[in-house]
Short mmCIF file of C-alpha atoms in Angstrom, two decimals:
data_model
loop_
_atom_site.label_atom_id
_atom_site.label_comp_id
_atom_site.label_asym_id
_atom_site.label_seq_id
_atom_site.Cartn_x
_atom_site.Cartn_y
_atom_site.Cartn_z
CA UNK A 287 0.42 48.29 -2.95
CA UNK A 288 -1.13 45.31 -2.37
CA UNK A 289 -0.94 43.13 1.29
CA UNK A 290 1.02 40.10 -0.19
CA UNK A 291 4.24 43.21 -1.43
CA UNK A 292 3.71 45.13 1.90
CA UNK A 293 4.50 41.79 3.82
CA UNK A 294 7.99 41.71 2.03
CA UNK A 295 9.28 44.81 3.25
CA UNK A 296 11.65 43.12 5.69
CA UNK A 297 11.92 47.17 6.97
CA UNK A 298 8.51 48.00 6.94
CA UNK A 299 7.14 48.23 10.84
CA UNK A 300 4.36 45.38 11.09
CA UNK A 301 5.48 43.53 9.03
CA UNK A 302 4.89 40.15 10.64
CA UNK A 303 1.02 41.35 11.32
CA UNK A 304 0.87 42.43 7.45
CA UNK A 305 2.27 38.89 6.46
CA UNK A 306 0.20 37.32 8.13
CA UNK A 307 -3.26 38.97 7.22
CA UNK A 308 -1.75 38.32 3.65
CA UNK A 309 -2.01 34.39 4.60
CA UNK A 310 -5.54 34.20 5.43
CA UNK A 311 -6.69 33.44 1.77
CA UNK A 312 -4.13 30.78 1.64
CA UNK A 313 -5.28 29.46 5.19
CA UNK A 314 -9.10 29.60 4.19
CA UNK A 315 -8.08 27.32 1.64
CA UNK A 316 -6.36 24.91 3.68
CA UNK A 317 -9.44 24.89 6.15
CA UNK A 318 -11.50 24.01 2.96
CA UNK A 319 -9.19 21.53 1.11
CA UNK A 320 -7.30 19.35 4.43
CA UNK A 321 -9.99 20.56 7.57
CA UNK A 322 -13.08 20.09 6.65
CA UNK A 323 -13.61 16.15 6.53
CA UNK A 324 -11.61 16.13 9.88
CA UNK A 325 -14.24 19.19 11.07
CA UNK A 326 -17.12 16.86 9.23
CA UNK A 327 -16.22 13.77 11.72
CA UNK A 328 -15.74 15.74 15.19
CA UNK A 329 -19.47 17.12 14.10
CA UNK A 330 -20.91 14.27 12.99
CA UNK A 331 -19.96 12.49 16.30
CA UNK A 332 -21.02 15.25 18.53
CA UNK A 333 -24.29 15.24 16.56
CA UNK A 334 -24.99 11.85 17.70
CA UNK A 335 -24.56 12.48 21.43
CA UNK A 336 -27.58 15.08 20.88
CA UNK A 337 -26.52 17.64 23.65
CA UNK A 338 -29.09 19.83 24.75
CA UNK A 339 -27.90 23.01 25.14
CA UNK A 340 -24.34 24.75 24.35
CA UNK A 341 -21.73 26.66 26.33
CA UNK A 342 -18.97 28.75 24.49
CA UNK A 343 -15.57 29.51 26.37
CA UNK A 344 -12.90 32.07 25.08
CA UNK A 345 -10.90 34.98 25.47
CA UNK A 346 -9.73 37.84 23.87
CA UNK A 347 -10.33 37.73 19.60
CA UNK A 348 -11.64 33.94 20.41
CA UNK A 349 -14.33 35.66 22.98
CA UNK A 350 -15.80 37.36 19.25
CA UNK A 351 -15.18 33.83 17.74
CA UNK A 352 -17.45 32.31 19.92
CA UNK A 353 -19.95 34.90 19.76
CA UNK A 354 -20.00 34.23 16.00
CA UNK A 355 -20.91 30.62 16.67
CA UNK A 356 -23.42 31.39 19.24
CA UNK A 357 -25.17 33.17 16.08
CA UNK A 358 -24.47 30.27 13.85
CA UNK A 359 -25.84 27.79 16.51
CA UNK A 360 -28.85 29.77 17.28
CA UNK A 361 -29.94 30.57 13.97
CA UNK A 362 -29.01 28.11 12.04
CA UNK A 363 -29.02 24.81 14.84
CA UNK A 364 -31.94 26.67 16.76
CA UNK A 365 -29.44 24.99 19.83
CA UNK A 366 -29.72 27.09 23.05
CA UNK A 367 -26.38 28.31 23.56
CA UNK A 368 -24.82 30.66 26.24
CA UNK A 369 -21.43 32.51 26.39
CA UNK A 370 -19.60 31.08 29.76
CA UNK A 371 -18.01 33.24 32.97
CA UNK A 372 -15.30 31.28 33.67
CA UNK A 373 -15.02 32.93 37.20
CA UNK A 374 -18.16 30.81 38.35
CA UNK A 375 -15.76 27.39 38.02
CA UNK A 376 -12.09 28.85 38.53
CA UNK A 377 -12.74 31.46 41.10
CA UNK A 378 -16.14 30.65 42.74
CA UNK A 379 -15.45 26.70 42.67
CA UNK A 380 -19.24 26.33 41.07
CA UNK A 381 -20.15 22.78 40.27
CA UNK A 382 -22.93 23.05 37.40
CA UNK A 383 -24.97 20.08 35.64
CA UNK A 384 -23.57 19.80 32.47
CA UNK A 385 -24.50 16.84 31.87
CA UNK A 386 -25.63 16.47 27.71
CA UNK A 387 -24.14 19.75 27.84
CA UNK A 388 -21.44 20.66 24.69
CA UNK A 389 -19.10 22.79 25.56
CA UNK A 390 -16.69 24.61 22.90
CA UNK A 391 -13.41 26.36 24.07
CA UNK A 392 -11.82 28.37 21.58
CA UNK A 393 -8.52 29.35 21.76
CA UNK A 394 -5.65 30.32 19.38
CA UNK A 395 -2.62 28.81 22.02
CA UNK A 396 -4.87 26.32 23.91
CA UNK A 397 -2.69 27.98 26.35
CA UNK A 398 -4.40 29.82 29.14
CA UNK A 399 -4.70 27.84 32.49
CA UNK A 400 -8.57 29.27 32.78
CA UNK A 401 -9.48 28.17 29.64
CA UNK A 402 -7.85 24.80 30.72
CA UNK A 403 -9.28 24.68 34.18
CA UNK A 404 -13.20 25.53 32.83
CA UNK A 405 -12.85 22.75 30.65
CA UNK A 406 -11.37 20.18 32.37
CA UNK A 407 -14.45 21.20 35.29
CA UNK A 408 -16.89 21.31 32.84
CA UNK A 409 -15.78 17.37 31.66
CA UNK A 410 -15.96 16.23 35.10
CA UNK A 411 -19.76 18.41 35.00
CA UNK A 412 -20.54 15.53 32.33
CA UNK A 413 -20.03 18.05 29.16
CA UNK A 414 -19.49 17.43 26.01
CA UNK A 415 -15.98 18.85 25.66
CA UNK A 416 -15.02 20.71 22.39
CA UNK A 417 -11.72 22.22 21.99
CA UNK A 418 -11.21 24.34 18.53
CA UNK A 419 -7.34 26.06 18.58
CA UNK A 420 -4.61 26.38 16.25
CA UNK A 421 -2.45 24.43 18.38
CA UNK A 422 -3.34 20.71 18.30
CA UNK A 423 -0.46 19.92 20.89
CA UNK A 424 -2.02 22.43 23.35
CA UNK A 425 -2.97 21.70 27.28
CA UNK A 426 -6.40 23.21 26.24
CA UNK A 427 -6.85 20.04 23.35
CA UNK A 428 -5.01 17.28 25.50
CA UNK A 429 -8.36 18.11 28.22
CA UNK A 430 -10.81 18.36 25.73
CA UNK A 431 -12.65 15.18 24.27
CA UNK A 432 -12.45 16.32 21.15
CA UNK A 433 -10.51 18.80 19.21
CA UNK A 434 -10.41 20.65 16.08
CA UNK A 435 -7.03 22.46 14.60
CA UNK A 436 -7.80 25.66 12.51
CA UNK A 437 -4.88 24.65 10.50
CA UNK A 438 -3.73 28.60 10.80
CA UNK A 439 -0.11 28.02 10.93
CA UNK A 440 1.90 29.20 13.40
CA UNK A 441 1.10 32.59 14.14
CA UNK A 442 4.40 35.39 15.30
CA UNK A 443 2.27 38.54 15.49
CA UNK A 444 0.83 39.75 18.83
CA UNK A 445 -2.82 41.08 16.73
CA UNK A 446 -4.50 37.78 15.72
CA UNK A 447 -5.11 38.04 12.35
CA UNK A 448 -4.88 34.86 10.63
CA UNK A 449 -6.11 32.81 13.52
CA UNK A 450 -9.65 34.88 13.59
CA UNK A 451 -10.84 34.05 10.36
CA UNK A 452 -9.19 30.48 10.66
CA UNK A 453 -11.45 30.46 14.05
CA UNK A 454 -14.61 31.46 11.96
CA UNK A 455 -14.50 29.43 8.50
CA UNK A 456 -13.69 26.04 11.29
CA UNK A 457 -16.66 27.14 13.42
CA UNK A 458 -18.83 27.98 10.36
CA UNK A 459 -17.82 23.99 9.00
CA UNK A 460 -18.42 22.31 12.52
CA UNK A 461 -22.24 23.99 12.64
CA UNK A 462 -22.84 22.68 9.16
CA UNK A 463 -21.62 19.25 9.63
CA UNK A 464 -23.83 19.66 13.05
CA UNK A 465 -27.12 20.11 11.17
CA UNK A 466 -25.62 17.95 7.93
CA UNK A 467 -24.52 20.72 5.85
CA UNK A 468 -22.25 20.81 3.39
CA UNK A 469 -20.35 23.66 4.00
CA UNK A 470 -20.77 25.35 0.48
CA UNK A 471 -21.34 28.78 0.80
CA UNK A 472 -17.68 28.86 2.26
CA UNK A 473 -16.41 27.66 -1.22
CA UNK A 474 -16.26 31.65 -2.65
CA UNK A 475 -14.12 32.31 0.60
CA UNK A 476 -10.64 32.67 -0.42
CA UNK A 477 -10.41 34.29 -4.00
CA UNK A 478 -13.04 37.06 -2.17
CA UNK A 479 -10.82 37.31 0.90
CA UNK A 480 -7.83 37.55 -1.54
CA UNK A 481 -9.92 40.42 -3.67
CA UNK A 482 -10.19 42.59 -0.51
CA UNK A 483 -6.74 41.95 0.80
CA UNK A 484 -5.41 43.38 -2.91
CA UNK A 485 -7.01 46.78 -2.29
CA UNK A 486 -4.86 48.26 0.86
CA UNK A 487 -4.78 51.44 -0.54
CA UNK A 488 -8.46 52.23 -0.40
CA UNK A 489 -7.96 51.35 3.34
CA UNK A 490 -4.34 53.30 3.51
CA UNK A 491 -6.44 56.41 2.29
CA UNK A 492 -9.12 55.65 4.81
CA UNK A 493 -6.23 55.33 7.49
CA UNK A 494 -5.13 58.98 6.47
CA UNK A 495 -8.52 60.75 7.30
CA UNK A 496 -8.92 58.55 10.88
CA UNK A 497 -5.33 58.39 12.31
CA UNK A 498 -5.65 61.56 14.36
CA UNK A 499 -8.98 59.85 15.84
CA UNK A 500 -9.42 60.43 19.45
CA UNK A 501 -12.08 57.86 19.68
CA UNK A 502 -14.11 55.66 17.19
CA UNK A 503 -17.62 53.53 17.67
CA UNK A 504 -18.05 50.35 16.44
CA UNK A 505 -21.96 49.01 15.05
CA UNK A 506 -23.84 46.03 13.80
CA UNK A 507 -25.79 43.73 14.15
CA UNK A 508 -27.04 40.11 14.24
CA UNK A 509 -23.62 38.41 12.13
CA UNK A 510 -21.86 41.09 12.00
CA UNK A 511 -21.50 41.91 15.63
CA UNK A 512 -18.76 40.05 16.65
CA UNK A 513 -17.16 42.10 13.63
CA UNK A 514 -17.33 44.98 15.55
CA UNK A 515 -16.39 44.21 18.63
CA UNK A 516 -13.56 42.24 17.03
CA UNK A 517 -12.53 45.66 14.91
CA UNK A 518 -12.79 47.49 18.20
CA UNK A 519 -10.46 45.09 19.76
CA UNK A 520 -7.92 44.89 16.71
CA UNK A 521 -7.90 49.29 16.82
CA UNK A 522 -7.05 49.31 20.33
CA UNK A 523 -4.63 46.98 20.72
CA UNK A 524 -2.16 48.50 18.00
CA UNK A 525 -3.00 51.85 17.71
CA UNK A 526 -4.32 52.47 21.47
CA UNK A 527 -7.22 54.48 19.80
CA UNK A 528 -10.04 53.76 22.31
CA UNK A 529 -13.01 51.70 20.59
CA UNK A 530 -16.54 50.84 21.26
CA UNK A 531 -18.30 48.38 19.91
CA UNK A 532 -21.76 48.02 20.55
CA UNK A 533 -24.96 46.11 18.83
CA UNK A 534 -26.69 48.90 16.86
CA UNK A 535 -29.96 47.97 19.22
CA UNK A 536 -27.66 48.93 22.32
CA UNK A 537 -26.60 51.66 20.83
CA UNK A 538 -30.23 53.47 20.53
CA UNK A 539 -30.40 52.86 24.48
CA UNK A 540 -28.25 55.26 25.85
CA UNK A 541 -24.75 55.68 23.94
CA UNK A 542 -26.45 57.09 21.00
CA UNK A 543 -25.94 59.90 23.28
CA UNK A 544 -22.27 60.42 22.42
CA UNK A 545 -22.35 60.11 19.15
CA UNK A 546 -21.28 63.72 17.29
CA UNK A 547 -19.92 65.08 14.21
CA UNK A 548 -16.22 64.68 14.99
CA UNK A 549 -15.53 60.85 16.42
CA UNK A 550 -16.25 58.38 13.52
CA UNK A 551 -18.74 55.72 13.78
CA UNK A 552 -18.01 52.31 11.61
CA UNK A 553 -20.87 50.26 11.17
CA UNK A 554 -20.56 46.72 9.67
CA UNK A 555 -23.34 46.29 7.11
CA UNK A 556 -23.80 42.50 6.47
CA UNK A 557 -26.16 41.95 3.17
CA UNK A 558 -28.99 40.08 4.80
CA UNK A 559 -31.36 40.38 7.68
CA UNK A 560 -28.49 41.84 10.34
CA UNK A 561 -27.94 44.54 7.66
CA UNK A 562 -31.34 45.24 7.43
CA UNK A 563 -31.97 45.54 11.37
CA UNK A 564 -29.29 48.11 11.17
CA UNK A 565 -30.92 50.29 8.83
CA UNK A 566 -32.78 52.53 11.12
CA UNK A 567 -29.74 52.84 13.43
CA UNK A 568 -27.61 54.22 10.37
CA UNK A 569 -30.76 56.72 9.70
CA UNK A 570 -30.51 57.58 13.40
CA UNK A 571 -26.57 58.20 13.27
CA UNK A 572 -27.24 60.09 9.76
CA UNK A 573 -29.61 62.08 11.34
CA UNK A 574 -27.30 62.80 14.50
CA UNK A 575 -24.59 64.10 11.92
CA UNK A 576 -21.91 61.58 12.25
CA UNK A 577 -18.97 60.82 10.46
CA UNK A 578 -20.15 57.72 9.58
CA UNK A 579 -18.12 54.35 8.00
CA UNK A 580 -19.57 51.80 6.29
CA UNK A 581 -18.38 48.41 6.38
CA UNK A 582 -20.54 46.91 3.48
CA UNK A 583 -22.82 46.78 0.63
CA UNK A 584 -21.80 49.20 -2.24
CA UNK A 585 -25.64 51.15 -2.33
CA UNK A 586 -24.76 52.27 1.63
CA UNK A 587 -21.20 52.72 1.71
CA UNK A 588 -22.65 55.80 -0.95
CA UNK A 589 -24.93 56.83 1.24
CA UNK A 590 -21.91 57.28 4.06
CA UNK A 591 -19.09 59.65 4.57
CA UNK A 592 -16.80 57.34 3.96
CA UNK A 593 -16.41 53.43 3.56
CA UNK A 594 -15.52 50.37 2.07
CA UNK A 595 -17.54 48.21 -0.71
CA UNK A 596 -17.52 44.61 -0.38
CA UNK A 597 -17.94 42.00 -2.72
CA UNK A 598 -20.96 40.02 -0.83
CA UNK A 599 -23.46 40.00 -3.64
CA UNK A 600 -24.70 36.37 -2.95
CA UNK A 601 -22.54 35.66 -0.77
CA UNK A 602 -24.19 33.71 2.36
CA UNK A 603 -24.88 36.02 5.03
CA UNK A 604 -23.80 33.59 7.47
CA UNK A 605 -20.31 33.88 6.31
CA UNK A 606 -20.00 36.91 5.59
CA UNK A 607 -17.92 37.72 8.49
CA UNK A 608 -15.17 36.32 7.39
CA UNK A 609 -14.46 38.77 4.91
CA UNK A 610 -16.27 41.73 6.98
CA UNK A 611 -13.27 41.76 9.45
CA UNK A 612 -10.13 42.02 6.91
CA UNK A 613 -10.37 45.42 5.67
CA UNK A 614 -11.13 46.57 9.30
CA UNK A 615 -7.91 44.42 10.27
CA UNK A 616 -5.87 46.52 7.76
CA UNK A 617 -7.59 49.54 9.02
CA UNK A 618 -6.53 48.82 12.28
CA UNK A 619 -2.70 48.06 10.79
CA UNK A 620 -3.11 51.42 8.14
CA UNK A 621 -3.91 53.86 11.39
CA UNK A 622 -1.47 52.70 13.22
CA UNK A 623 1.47 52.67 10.91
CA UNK A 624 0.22 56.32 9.79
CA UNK A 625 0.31 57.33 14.27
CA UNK A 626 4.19 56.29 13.60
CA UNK A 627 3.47 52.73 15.87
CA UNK A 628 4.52 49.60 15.31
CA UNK A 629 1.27 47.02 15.30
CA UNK A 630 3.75 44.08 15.70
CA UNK A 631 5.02 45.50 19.20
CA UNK A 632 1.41 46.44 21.19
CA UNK A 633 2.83 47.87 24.68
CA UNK A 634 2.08 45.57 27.79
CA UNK A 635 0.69 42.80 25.82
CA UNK A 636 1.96 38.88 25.45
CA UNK A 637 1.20 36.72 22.83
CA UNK A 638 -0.30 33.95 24.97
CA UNK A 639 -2.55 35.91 28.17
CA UNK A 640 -2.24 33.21 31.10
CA UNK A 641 -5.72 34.80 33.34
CA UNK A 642 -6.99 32.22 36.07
#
C-alpha cells in the first residue's frame, strides 16, 4: 500500500502525518517550479552584502535543518558558520558584534517568542537577518530583513514532515544562489522522493521486526547527520521509543560502549565522502555484533541485518538528505502504528513550542 492510499483512510490513526509525508514530492516541486527565483533574489542580495561569518537559529526538526545548512555553507560556501544558544541574548541579555554577520532563523511557525527575540537582538547587533519558515505572515519574518517561505503548505500534523524537507530543498537553493549555483542537482528530487514514498511496505515490514524496540541508535556522518538526529527526533516523538543519534566519529568515543546485539543501530549511509567516513564505524558496529540498519546504498544495506536501498546513484551527495529522511519518517509512523499509537496525537506536545 502505497503513502498517497494510506493517507485516504479517513479511519486509519495518523492519518494527517501519513498525508502529509505523501505531499512532500508535490511540495519539492513547488519549491523548484514557484520558490526558487524568489530563493535566487533573497541570495543574490545577501551575496552582495558579503557577510563574514554565519549564525544559524532553530528549534526542534528546524535545529537539524540548520545543521544541514551549516554543512552546505561550510563545504560548499567555505563560510564560517556556527549553530546559535539563544540563552546568551534572551536569558543572559548578551550584546554580541554582529555586525557583517548573517544570521538565518529557521522555523516552521515563525512562531516562538525566542526565535523572535534572538533575531530581532541580533538585527539591532548589526546582522544580516534571514528568516526561512513556512509561514510568511509569521512574527519571526515580520523581524527578519529578509525572508524566505518554504512554500510547504499548511501543515495539521504535530511530527513535521512536510516542512523538513521543504526546510532542506529551500536551504539547499539559498546556498547555491549564495555561491551562483544553479540549483540542479535538486531537479531529480521529487519523482525520487515519490519512488521511496511508493514502497511503505518494505518499511511496514521493517516496522514489524523494531516495534517492540526498547531503544534504537542513530549514525552518520558529514550530510547525513542531521538525518539522524532528525530520525531520532521523529521516533521519539510518536512512538516514545528513546533514540540516540550521534555522529559515527562520536560514537567510537565512548557510546560505542552500549552498543549490543539486541538494540538496533540505523546508520544513514549517504553515497559520497560522509558515507565513506562511516565505513569503519559500520565495521566497528559489525564487529560489536549489532543489529544493524542501513539507511543507504544498495551494496551495504546487503552487507546489514536489515535496511533500506535508496535510489542515490548520481544523485548529488549534497542533497541527498532530502530523500535520506523519508523512509526513516515512515519508519517512525510504521513503529508506531504497529505499538497501537496514534503519531498524529504525540502526548504533551503542541504544534507551535513557545520557549523564551
Amino acid at each position: 500500500m502505497s503513502a498517497t492510499t494510506t493517507a485516504q483512510r479517513s479511519d486509519q490513526p495518523g492519518r494527517i502525518m501519513s498525508g502529509e509525508m505523501a505531499e512532500q514530492p508535490a511540495v519539492l516541486r513547488r519549491i523548484l517550479d514557484q520558490g526558487a527565483p524568489r530563493i535566487r533574489e533573497v541570495a543574490e542580495r545577501i551575496a552582495a552584502r558579503n557577510p563574514r561569518f554565519v549564525l544559524l537559529t532553530a528549534r526542534g526538526t528546524s535545529d537539524n535543518a540548520a545543521l544541514y545548512a551549516k554543512y552546505l555553507l561550510e563545504v560548499l560556501l567555505g563560510k564560517p558558520c556556527g549553530l546559535t544558544s539563544m540563552s546568551t541574548t534572551t536569558a543572559y541579555g548578551a550584546q554580541p558584534d554582529l555586525t557583517d554577520v548573517l544570521v538565518i532563523t529557521v522555523s516552521q511557525s515563525g512562531g516562538s517568542p525566542d526565535l523572535v527575540a534572538s533575531t530581532e537582538a541580533a538585527r539591532a547587533a548589526g546582522a544580516i537577518t534571514l528568516a526561512v519558515t513556512n509561514n510568511a505572515d509569521s512574527p519571526l519574518a515580520a523581524v527578519s530583513e529578509f525572508h524566505i517561505d518554504v512554500l510547504a503548505g499548511p501543515e495539521k500534523a504535530l511530527p513535521a514532515t512536510k516542512t523538513y524537507t521543504a526546510e532542506l530543498l529551500a536551504l539547499y537553493l539559498f546556498v547555491e544562489g549564495l555561491r551562483g549555483g544553479d540549483g540542479a542537482a535538486a531537479k531529480v528530487l521529487p519523482d525520487l522522493a515519490q519512488q521511496i514514498l511508493d514502497r511503505q511496505d518494505e518499511v511496514r515490514q521493517l516496522a514489524a521486526r523494531y516495534r517492540f524496540a526498547e531503544r534504537m541508535v542513530l549514525t552518520s556522518r558529514g550530510y547525513g547527520y542531521p538525518t539522524a538526529k532528525e530520525a531520532a527526533l521523529k521516533l521519539m516523538e510518536t512512538s516514545y521509543i528513546p533514540a540516540l543519534s550521534y555522529s559515527g566519529a562520536d560514537l567510537l568515543h565512548g557510546p560505542l560502549a552500549m552498543v549490543d546485539n539486541i538494540s538496533p543501530v540505523i546508520a544513514i549511509v549517504t553515497e559520497g565522502k560522509g558515507g565513506q567516513a562511516l565505513r569503519p564505524v559500520l565495521e566497528r558496529l559489525l564487529g560489536r555484533g549489532a543489529d544493524l540498519v542501513v539507511i543507504g546504498s544498495a551494496s551495504e544495506v546487503e552487507r546489514a541485518s536489515a535496511g533500506f536501498a535508496l535510489p542515490t546513484d548520481g544523485v548529488a551527495e549534497e542533497v541527498q538528505p532530502i530523500l535520506e529522511i523519508l523512509p526513516l519518517q515512515m519508519l517512525a509512523y510504521e513503529v508506531t502504528i504497529a505499538r497501537g499509537q496514534d503519531p498524529d496525537a504525540p502526548r504533551a506536545l503542541a504544534k507551535v513550542t513557545e520557549t523564551r
